[in-house]
Short mmCIF file of C-alpha atoms in Angstrom, two decimals:
data_model
loop_
_atom_site.label_atom_id
_atom_site.label_comp_id
_atom_site.label_asym_id
_atom_site.label_seq_id
_atom_site.Cartn_x
_atom_site.Cartn_y
_atom_site.Cartn_z
CA UNK A 1 -31.21 93.65 -118.77
CA UNK A 2 -34.14 94.41 -121.05
CA UNK A 3 -32.55 97.30 -122.94
CA UNK A 4 -29.03 97.71 -124.23
CA UNK A 5 -27.43 100.76 -125.80
CA UNK A 6 -24.01 99.83 -127.12
CA UNK A 7 -22.26 101.89 -129.75
CA UNK A 8 -19.56 99.25 -130.07
CA UNK A 9 -22.18 96.64 -130.99
CA UNK A 10 -22.29 98.15 -134.47
CA UNK A 11 -18.56 97.49 -134.89
CA UNK A 12 -18.93 93.92 -133.64
CA UNK A 13 -21.86 93.08 -135.91
CA UNK A 14 -20.74 94.88 -139.06
CA UNK A 15 -18.39 92.16 -140.36
CA UNK A 16 -21.10 89.49 -140.00
CA UNK A 17 -23.72 91.70 -141.64
CA UNK A 18 -21.70 92.69 -144.68
CA UNK A 19 -23.87 90.55 -146.95
CA UNK A 20 -27.14 90.96 -145.04
CA UNK A 21 -30.32 91.90 -146.81
CA UNK A 22 -31.46 95.50 -146.82
CA UNK A 23 -33.85 96.30 -144.00
CA UNK A 24 -35.71 99.40 -142.81
CA UNK A 25 -34.97 100.54 -139.27
CA UNK A 26 -36.29 103.45 -137.18
CA UNK A 27 -33.56 106.07 -136.75
CA UNK A 28 -33.71 108.54 -133.86
CA UNK A 29 -31.92 111.89 -134.23
CA UNK A 30 -31.83 114.03 -131.10
CA UNK A 31 -30.38 117.48 -130.47
CA UNK A 32 -30.88 120.12 -127.81
CA UNK A 33 -29.28 122.51 -125.32
CA UNK A 34 -26.97 121.36 -122.55
CA UNK A 35 -25.50 123.00 -119.45
CA UNK A 36 -22.08 121.87 -118.19
CA UNK A 37 -20.75 122.30 -114.65
CA UNK A 38 -16.98 121.81 -114.29
CA UNK A 39 -16.73 121.42 -110.52
CA UNK A 40 -13.64 122.95 -108.95
CA UNK A 41 -11.91 126.24 -109.86
CA UNK A 42 -13.80 126.46 -113.17
CA UNK A 43 -17.15 126.20 -111.38
CA UNK A 44 -16.08 128.82 -108.82
CA UNK A 45 -15.18 131.18 -111.66
CA UNK A 46 -18.32 130.47 -113.78
CA UNK A 47 -20.82 127.80 -112.64
CA UNK A 48 -22.43 127.03 -116.00
CA UNK A 49 -21.03 126.58 -119.49
CA UNK A 50 -23.33 125.98 -122.43
CA UNK A 51 -23.38 123.44 -125.23
CA UNK A 52 -25.37 120.98 -127.30
CA UNK A 53 -26.37 117.37 -126.63
CA UNK A 54 -26.40 115.13 -129.74
CA UNK A 55 -27.57 111.58 -130.45
CA UNK A 56 -28.05 109.47 -133.58
CA UNK A 57 -29.28 105.92 -133.03
CA UNK A 58 -31.07 103.08 -134.74
CA UNK A 59 -33.84 102.04 -132.33
CA UNK A 60 -34.71 98.37 -132.69
CA UNK A 61 -37.67 97.48 -130.48
CA UNK A 62 -38.96 94.01 -129.67
CA UNK A 63 -41.40 94.05 -132.60
CA UNK A 64 -38.60 94.90 -135.04
CA UNK A 65 -36.30 92.24 -133.54
CA UNK A 66 -39.06 89.63 -133.93
CA UNK A 67 -40.04 90.60 -137.48
CA UNK A 68 -36.43 90.80 -138.66
CA UNK A 69 -35.05 87.81 -136.79
CA UNK A 70 -33.43 86.40 -139.93
CA UNK A 71 -31.48 89.64 -140.44
CA UNK A 72 -29.71 89.05 -137.12
CA UNK A 73 -26.63 86.79 -137.28
CA UNK A 74 -27.42 83.33 -135.85
CA UNK A 75 -24.94 83.71 -133.01
CA UNK A 76 -26.83 86.78 -131.69
CA UNK A 77 -30.44 85.64 -132.19
CA UNK A 78 -30.79 83.94 -128.81
CA UNK A 79 -29.38 87.02 -127.11
CA UNK A 80 -31.66 89.37 -129.05
CA UNK A 81 -34.76 87.40 -127.98
CA UNK A 82 -34.17 88.44 -124.35
CA UNK A 83 -34.10 92.16 -125.19
CA UNK A 84 -36.95 94.61 -125.47
CA UNK A 85 -34.87 97.17 -127.33
CA UNK A 86 -31.47 97.65 -128.92
CA UNK A 87 -30.09 101.09 -129.72
CA UNK A 88 -27.10 101.23 -132.05
CA UNK A 89 -25.05 104.27 -132.95
CA UNK A 90 -23.93 104.08 -136.61
CA UNK A 91 -20.50 105.53 -135.86
CA UNK A 92 -18.13 105.96 -132.94
CA UNK A 93 -17.20 109.34 -134.37
CA UNK A 94 -20.60 110.95 -133.79
CA UNK A 95 -20.09 113.22 -130.75
CA UNK A 96 -22.20 112.83 -127.65
CA UNK A 97 -22.04 116.53 -126.81
CA UNK A 98 -20.45 119.79 -127.90
CA UNK A 99 -19.28 122.51 -125.52
CA UNK A 100 -19.94 125.94 -127.03
CA UNK A 101 -19.53 128.53 -124.30
CA UNK A 102 -18.29 131.98 -125.43
CA UNK A 103 -16.27 134.19 -123.09
CA UNK A 104 -19.09 136.41 -121.90
CA UNK A 105 -17.46 137.30 -118.60
CA UNK A 106 -14.08 135.82 -117.68
CA UNK A 107 -13.97 132.33 -119.15
CA UNK A 108 -14.90 130.66 -122.41
CA UNK A 109 -14.78 127.01 -123.38
CA UNK A 110 -15.10 124.95 -126.57
CA UNK A 111 -14.89 121.20 -126.81
CA UNK A 112 -16.38 117.84 -127.73
CA UNK A 113 -17.18 114.58 -125.93
CA UNK A 114 -17.40 111.15 -127.52
CA UNK A 115 -19.10 108.19 -125.86
CA UNK A 116 -17.81 104.95 -127.46
CA UNK A 117 -19.63 102.65 -125.03
CA UNK A 118 -22.97 103.11 -123.26
CA UNK A 119 -25.27 100.76 -121.35
CA UNK A 120 -28.78 101.68 -120.22
CA UNK A 121 -31.49 100.02 -118.14
CA UNK A 122 -35.12 101.27 -118.28
CA UNK A 123 -37.00 101.78 -115.02
CA UNK A 124 -40.31 102.26 -116.80
CA UNK A 125 -41.78 101.83 -120.27
CA UNK A 126 -44.50 103.39 -122.39
CA UNK A 127 -44.88 107.01 -123.52
CA UNK A 128 -42.87 108.15 -120.48
CA UNK A 129 -39.66 106.14 -120.31
CA UNK A 130 -37.26 106.61 -117.40
CA UNK A 131 -33.85 104.98 -117.65
CA UNK A 132 -30.51 104.97 -115.90
CA UNK A 133 -27.20 104.20 -117.50
CA UNK A 134 -23.51 104.71 -117.73
CA UNK A 135 -20.69 104.72 -120.24
CA UNK A 136 -17.11 105.51 -121.15
CA UNK A 137 -16.13 108.98 -122.36
CA UNK A 138 -13.36 110.85 -124.08
CA UNK A 139 -13.41 114.65 -123.86
CA UNK A 140 -11.34 117.44 -125.34
CA UNK A 141 -12.05 121.03 -124.33
CA UNK A 142 -10.09 124.26 -124.68
CA UNK A 143 -10.58 126.65 -121.77
CA UNK A 144 -9.49 130.26 -122.21
CA UNK A 145 -9.85 132.73 -119.38
CA UNK A 146 -8.82 136.06 -117.89
CA UNK A 147 -8.89 134.61 -114.36
CA UNK A 148 -7.79 130.98 -114.84
CA UNK A 149 -4.87 129.37 -116.68
CA UNK A 150 -5.63 128.55 -120.30
CA UNK A 151 -6.05 124.77 -120.48
CA UNK A 152 -6.34 122.04 -123.09
CA UNK A 153 -8.44 119.51 -121.18
CA UNK A 154 -7.92 116.02 -122.65
CA UNK A 155 -9.11 113.12 -120.54
CA UNK A 156 -10.91 109.76 -120.63
CA UNK A 157 -13.66 109.21 -118.12
CA UNK A 158 -16.78 107.34 -117.10
CA UNK A 159 -20.28 108.65 -116.54
CA UNK A 160 -23.57 107.70 -114.91
CA UNK A 161 -26.87 109.40 -115.59
CA UNK A 162 -30.64 109.37 -115.66
CA UNK A 163 -32.86 110.13 -118.66
CA UNK A 164 -36.59 110.75 -119.00
CA UNK A 165 -37.93 110.26 -122.52
CA UNK A 166 -41.42 111.52 -123.39
CA UNK A 167 -43.00 110.21 -126.59
CA UNK A 168 -45.36 112.91 -127.86
CA UNK A 169 -46.00 111.02 -131.10
CA UNK A 170 -44.53 108.10 -133.00
CA UNK A 171 -42.05 110.39 -134.73
CA UNK A 172 -41.45 113.17 -132.17
CA UNK A 173 -40.05 112.81 -128.65
CA UNK A 174 -38.53 114.97 -125.93
CA UNK A 175 -35.96 113.84 -123.39
CA UNK A 176 -34.30 115.51 -120.43
CA UNK A 177 -31.65 114.21 -118.14
CA UNK A 178 -28.56 114.55 -116.01
CA UNK A 179 -25.12 112.98 -116.36
CA UNK A 180 -22.19 113.02 -113.95
CA UNK A 181 -18.81 112.33 -115.53
CA UNK A 182 -15.68 111.46 -113.57
CA UNK A 183 -12.37 111.94 -115.37
CA UNK A 184 -8.75 111.22 -114.67
CA UNK A 185 -7.93 114.50 -112.81
CA UNK A 186 -6.11 117.19 -114.78
CA UNK A 187 -4.42 120.35 -113.57
CA UNK A 188 -5.29 123.77 -114.98
CA UNK A 189 -2.66 125.12 -117.34
CA UNK A 190 -1.14 121.71 -118.10
CA UNK A 191 -1.79 118.05 -118.80
CA UNK A 192 -0.52 116.63 -115.50
CA UNK A 193 -2.30 115.66 -112.31
CA UNK A 194 -3.26 118.47 -109.90
CA UNK A 195 -1.52 118.70 -106.52
CA UNK A 196 -4.96 118.59 -104.91
CA UNK A 197 -8.06 117.06 -106.49
CA UNK A 198 -10.07 120.20 -105.76
CA UNK A 199 -7.61 122.34 -107.73
CA UNK A 200 -8.12 120.59 -111.05
CA UNK A 201 -10.85 119.21 -113.31
CA UNK A 202 -12.16 115.78 -112.41
CA UNK A 203 -15.97 115.97 -112.22
CA UNK A 204 -18.29 117.44 -114.86
CA UNK A 205 -22.07 117.51 -114.54
CA UNK A 206 -24.35 117.91 -117.54
CA UNK A 207 -28.06 118.77 -117.64
CA UNK A 208 -29.73 118.55 -121.05
CA UNK A 209 -32.96 118.80 -123.00
CA UNK A 210 -33.25 117.05 -126.36
CA UNK A 211 -35.79 117.10 -129.16
CA UNK A 212 -35.96 113.81 -131.08
CA UNK A 213 -37.24 113.00 -134.55
CA UNK A 214 -37.67 109.37 -135.62
CA UNK A 215 -37.94 108.26 -139.23
CA UNK A 216 -37.53 105.02 -141.21
CA UNK A 217 -34.18 104.44 -142.89
CA UNK A 218 -33.27 101.58 -145.21
CA UNK A 219 -29.79 100.13 -144.77
CA UNK A 220 -27.80 96.91 -144.60
CA UNK A 221 -28.11 96.37 -140.86
#
């Protein structure tokens, strides 16, 4: 695996880096529109709900890993040498996406998804970077509707997706992608399991477009 994106890596490394020297790392902040498809009764009622895709990551490429080898704890140096890139989220509490879908017709929805663990593998490199990946999710969303039962959707899940990142300059990038998330099924109007899978929420698709800005940031990494 030549690229790894692990939000939990920050938590694992932090204790060993508490007294590390200050270093400058490239930070990537991405934000853009997202479309959510809650397959099942919600999709039948309204196929698309809107929202925002968010990402904040330190992007450590092979050059950075080589130049700052001494800043990496000894136990991880051998592992880091085999990687082309490491992407670290500074906090598990930064959301992966926000659902902001007003009730324009029958149904509205508001919620947030966190992604505490994510792994990605690039299929290409260079200015156009295609990657596939997956991760673990936790989502809360409140669905209010004139045609469906009001629902507090609270479920863990797992997702797989594909992402195309286009580097327009060293500091500005665009990415677009698709993610399919599978959750522990939940019934509408309650927190239990649905009688039939098709009658509840269990699969959510997300298409997104993000605009990224990268800038140097000095920290104790």
